mmCIF file of C-alpha atoms in Angstrom:
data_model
loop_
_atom_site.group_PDB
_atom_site.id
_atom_site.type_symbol
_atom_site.label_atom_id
_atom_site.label_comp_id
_atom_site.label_asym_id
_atom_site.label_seq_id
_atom_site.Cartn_x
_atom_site.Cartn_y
_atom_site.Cartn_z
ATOM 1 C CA UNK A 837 0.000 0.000 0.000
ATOM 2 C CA UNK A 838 1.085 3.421 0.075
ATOM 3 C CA UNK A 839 3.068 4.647 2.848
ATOM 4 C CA UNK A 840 1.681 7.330 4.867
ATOM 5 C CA UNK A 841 3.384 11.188 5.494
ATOM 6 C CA UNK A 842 5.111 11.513 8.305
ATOM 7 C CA UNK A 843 3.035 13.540 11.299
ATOM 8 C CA UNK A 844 6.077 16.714 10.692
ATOM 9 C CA UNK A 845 4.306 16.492 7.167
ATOM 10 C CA UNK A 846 0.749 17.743 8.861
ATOM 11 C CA UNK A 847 2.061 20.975 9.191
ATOM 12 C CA UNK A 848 3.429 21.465 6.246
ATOM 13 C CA UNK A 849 0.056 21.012 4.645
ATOM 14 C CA UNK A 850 -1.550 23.212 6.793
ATOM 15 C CA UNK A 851 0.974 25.816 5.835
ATOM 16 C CA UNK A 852 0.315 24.788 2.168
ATOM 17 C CA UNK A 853 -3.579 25.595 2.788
ATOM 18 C CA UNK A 854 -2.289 29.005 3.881
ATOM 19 C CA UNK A 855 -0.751 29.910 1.174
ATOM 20 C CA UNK A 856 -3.931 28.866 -1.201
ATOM 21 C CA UNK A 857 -5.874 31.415 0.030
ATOM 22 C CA UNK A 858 -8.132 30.129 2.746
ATOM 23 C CA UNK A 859 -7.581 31.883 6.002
ATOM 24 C CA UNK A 860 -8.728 30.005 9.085
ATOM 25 C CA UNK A 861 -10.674 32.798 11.397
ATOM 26 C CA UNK A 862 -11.321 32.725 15.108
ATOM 27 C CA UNK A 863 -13.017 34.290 17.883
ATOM 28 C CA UNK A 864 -9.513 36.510 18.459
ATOM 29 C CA UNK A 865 -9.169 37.468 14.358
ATOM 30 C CA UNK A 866 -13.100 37.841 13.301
ATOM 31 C CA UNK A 867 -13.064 41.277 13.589
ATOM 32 C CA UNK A 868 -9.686 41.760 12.355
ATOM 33 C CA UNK A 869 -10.863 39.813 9.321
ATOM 34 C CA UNK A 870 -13.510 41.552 8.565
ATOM 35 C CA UNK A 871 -12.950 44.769 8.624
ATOM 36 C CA UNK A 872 -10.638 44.872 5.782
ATOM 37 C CA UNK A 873 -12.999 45.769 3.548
ATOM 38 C CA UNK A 874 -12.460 42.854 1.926
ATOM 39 C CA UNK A 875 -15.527 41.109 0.251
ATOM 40 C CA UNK A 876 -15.115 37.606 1.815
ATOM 41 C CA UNK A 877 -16.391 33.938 1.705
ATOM 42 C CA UNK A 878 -16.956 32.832 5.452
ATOM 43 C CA UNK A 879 -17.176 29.247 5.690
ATOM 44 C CA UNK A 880 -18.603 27.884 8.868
ATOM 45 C CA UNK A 881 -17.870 23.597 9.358
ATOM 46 C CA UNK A 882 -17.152 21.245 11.626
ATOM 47 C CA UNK A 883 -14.061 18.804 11.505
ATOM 48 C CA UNK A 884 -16.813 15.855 11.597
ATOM 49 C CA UNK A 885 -18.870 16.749 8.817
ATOM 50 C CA UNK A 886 -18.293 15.000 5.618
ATOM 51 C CA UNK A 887 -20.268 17.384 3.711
ATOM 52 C CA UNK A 888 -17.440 20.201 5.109
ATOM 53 C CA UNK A 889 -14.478 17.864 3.769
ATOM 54 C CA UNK A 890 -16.289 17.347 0.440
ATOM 55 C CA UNK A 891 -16.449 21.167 -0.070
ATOM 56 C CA UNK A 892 -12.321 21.782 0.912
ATOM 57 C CA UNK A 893 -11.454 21.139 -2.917
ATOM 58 C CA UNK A 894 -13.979 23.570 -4.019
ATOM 59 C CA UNK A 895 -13.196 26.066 -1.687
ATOM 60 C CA UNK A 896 -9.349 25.425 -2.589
ATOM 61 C CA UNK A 897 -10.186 26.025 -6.483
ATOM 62 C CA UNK A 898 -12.104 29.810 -5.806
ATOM 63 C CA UNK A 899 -9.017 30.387 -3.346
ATOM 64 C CA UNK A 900 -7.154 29.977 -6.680
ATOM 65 C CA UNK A 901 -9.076 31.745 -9.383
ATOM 66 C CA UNK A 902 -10.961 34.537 -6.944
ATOM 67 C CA UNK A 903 -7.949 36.987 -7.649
ATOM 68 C CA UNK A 904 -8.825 40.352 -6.048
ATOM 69 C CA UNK A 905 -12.895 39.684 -6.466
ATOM 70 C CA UNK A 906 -13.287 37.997 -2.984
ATOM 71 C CA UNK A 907 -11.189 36.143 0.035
ATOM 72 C CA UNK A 908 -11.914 32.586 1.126
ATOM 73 C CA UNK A 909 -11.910 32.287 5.108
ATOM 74 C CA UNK A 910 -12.779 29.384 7.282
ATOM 75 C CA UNK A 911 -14.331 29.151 10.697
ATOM 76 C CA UNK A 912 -14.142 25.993 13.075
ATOM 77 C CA UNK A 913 -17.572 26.074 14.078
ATOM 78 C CA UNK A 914 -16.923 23.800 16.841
ATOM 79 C CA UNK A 915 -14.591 25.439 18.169
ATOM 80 C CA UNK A 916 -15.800 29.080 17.918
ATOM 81 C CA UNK A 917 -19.304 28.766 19.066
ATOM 82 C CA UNK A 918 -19.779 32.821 19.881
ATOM 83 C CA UNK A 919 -19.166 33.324 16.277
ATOM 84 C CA UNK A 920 -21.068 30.560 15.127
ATOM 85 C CA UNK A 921 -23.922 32.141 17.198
ATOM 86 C CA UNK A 922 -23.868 35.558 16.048
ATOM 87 C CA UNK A 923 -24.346 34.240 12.387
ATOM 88 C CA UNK A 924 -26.972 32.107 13.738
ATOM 89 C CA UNK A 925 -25.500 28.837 12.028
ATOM 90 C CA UNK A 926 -27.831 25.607 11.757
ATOM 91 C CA UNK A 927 -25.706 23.080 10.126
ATOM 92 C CA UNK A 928 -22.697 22.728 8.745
ATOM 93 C CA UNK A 929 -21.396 24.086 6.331
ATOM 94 C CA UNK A 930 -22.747 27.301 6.017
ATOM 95 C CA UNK A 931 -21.948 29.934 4.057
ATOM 96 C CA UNK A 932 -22.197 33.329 4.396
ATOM 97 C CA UNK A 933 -20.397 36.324 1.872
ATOM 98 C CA UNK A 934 -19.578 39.063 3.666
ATOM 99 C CA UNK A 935 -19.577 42.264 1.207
ATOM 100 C CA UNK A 936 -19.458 44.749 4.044
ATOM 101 C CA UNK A 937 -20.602 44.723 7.494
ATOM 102 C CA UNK A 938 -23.984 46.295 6.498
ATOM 103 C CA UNK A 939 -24.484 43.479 3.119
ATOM 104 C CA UNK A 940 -23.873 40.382 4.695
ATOM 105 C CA UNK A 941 -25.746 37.136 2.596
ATOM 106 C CA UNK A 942 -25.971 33.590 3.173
ATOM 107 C CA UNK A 943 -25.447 31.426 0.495
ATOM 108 C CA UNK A 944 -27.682 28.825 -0.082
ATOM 109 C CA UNK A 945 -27.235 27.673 -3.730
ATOM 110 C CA UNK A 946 -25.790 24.634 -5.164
ATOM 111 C CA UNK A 947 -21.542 24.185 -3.931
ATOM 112 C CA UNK A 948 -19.699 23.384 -7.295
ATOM 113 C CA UNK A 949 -16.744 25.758 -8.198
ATOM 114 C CA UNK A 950 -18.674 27.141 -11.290
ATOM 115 C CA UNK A 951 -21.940 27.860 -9.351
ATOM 116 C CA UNK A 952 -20.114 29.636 -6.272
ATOM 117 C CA UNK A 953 -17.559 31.599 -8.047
ATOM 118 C CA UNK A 954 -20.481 32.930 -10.097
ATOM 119 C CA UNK A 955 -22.875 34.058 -7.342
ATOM 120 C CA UNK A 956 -19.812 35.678 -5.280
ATOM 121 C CA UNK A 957 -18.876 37.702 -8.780
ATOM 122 C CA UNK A 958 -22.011 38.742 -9.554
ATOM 123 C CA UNK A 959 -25.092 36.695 -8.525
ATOM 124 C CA UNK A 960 -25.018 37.714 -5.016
ATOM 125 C CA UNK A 961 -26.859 40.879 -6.094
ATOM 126 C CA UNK A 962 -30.013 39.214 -6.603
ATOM 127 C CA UNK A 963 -30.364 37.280 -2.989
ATOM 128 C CA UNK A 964 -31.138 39.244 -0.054
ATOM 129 C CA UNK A 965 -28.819 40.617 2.768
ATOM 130 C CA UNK A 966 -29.737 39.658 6.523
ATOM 131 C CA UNK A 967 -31.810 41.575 8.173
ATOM 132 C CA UNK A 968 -30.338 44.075 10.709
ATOM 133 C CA UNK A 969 -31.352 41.874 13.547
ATOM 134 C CA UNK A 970 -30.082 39.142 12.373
ATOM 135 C CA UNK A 971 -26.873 40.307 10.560
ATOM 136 C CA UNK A 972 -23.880 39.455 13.377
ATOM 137 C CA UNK A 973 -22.874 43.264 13.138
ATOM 138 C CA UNK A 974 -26.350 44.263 14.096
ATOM 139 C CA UNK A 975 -27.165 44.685 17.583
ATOM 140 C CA UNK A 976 -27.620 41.344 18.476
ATOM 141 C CA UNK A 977 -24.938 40.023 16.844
ATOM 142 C CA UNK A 978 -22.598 43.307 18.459
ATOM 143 C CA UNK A 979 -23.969 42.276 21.894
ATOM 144 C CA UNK A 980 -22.912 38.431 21.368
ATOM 145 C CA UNK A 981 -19.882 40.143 19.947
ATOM 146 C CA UNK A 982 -19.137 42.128 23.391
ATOM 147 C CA UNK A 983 -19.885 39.040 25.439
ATOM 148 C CA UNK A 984 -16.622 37.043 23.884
ATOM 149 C CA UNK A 985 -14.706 39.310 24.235
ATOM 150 C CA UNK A 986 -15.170 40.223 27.956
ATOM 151 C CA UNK A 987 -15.022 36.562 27.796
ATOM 152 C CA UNK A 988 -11.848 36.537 26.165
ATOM 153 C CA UNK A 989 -10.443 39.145 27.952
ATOM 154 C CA UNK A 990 -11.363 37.500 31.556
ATOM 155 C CA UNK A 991 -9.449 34.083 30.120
ATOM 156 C CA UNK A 992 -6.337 36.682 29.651
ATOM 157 C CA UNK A 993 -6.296 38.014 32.856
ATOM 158 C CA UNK A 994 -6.603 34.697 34.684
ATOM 159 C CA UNK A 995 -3.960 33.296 32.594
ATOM 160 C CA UNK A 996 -1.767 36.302 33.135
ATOM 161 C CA UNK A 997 -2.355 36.133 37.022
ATOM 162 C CA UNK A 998 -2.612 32.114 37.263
ATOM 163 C CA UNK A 999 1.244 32.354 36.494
ATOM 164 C CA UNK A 1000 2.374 35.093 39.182
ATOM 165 C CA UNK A 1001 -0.087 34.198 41.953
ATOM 166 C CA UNK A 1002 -1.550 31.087 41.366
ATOM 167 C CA UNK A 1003 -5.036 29.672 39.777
ATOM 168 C CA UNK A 1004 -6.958 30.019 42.981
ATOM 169 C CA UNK A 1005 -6.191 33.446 43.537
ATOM 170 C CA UNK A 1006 -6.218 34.783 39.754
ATOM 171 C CA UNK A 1007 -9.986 32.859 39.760
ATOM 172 C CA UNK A 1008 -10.628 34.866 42.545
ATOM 173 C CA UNK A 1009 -9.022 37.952 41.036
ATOM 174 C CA UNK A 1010 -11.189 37.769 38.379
ATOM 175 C CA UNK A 1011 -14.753 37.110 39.529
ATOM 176 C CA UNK A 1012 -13.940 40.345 41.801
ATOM 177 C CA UNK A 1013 -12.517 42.002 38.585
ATOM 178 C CA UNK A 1014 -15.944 41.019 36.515
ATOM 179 C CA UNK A 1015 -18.185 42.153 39.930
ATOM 180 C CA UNK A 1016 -16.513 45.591 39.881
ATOM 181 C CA UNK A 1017 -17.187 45.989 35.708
ATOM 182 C CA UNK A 1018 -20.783 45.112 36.276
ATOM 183 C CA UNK A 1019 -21.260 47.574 39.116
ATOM 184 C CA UNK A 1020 -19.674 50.160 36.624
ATOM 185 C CA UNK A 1021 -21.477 49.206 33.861
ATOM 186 C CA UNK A 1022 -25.124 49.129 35.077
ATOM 187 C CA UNK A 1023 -24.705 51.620 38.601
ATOM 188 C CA UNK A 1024 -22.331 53.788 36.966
ATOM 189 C CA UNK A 1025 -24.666 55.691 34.682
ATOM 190 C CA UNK A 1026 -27.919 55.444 37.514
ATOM 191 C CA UNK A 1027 -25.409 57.228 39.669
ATOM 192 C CA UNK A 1028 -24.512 59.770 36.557
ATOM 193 C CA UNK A 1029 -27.871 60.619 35.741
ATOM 194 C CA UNK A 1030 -28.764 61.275 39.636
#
């Protein structure tokens, strides 16, 4: 049979996917990602689904031929469930073409290379945009937005502190530290306006 690539060859490959084109987003780079102004194809798919792995090659090929028309950009939706959330994904994959953060679409159409490349050129004008309530830079989606990243920010902090004083006390550190936001957050303006 054939022989199989080393395990140093597994990142190598990853590096390769890199440099096709297909950036892999997260929680910490969405909004780095998209505000670059950037028309972009967000992919949204889980390491399980077979549906996800039969749509790599595609997404490989528009990678290839988009030129400067659109970016290819992959999210773990596993793995990034705030994000998943704010785009309110069902099932995987999904995608969704970001244009600009006030013409975001989801794609729903058939997922061969001719067919996608198509609707992200030009099709896309026809389908509608998400509604502002549902689009993840809308309020809702802002809000959900917020929440990770105090989220994100709190995991910092404890990691930061878990190092010098220890994960007891940094837990500790933090839950005070989160306590003391809140009371600015929602006293801190009653108290303003009094």
């Amino acid at each position: 049979g054939r022989a199989r690539p080393p395990p140093a060859a597994l990142p190598l490959a990853l590096a390769c996917a890199d440099a096709a084109g297909i950036t892999e987003v997260t929680t910490r780079t969405f909004e780095a990602e998209t505000s670059k102004g950037d028309p972009l194809l967000l992919v949204f798919y889980a390491p399980w689904c077979g549906h996800c792995r039969r749509l790599e090659p595609t997404l490989h090929q528009l990678a290839a031929s988009s030129g400067d028309a659109y970016s290819i950009a992959k999210v773990d939706g596993t793995a990034h469930r705030v994000l998943t959330q704010r785009f309110g994904v069902r099932g995987f994959p999904s995608l969704f073409y970001v244009r600009s953060k006030q013409q975001v679409l989801l794609y729903e159409g058939s997922r061969g290379f001719a067919e996608l490349d198509e609707w992200l050129r030009r099709g896309y004008t026809q389908s509608p945009r998400l509604s502002l309530l549902k689009s993840p830079f809308g309020p809702i989606g802002r809000a959900k937005g917020w929440c990770s990243a105090a989220g994100l920010a709190a995991l910092d902090v404890y990691e930061a502190l878990s190092e010098k004083i220890g994960s007891w006390a940094a837990a500790a550190a933090v839950v005070v530290l989160g306590l003391v936001l809140m009371v600015l957050v929602f006293v801190g303006p009653l108290l303003y306006l009094a």
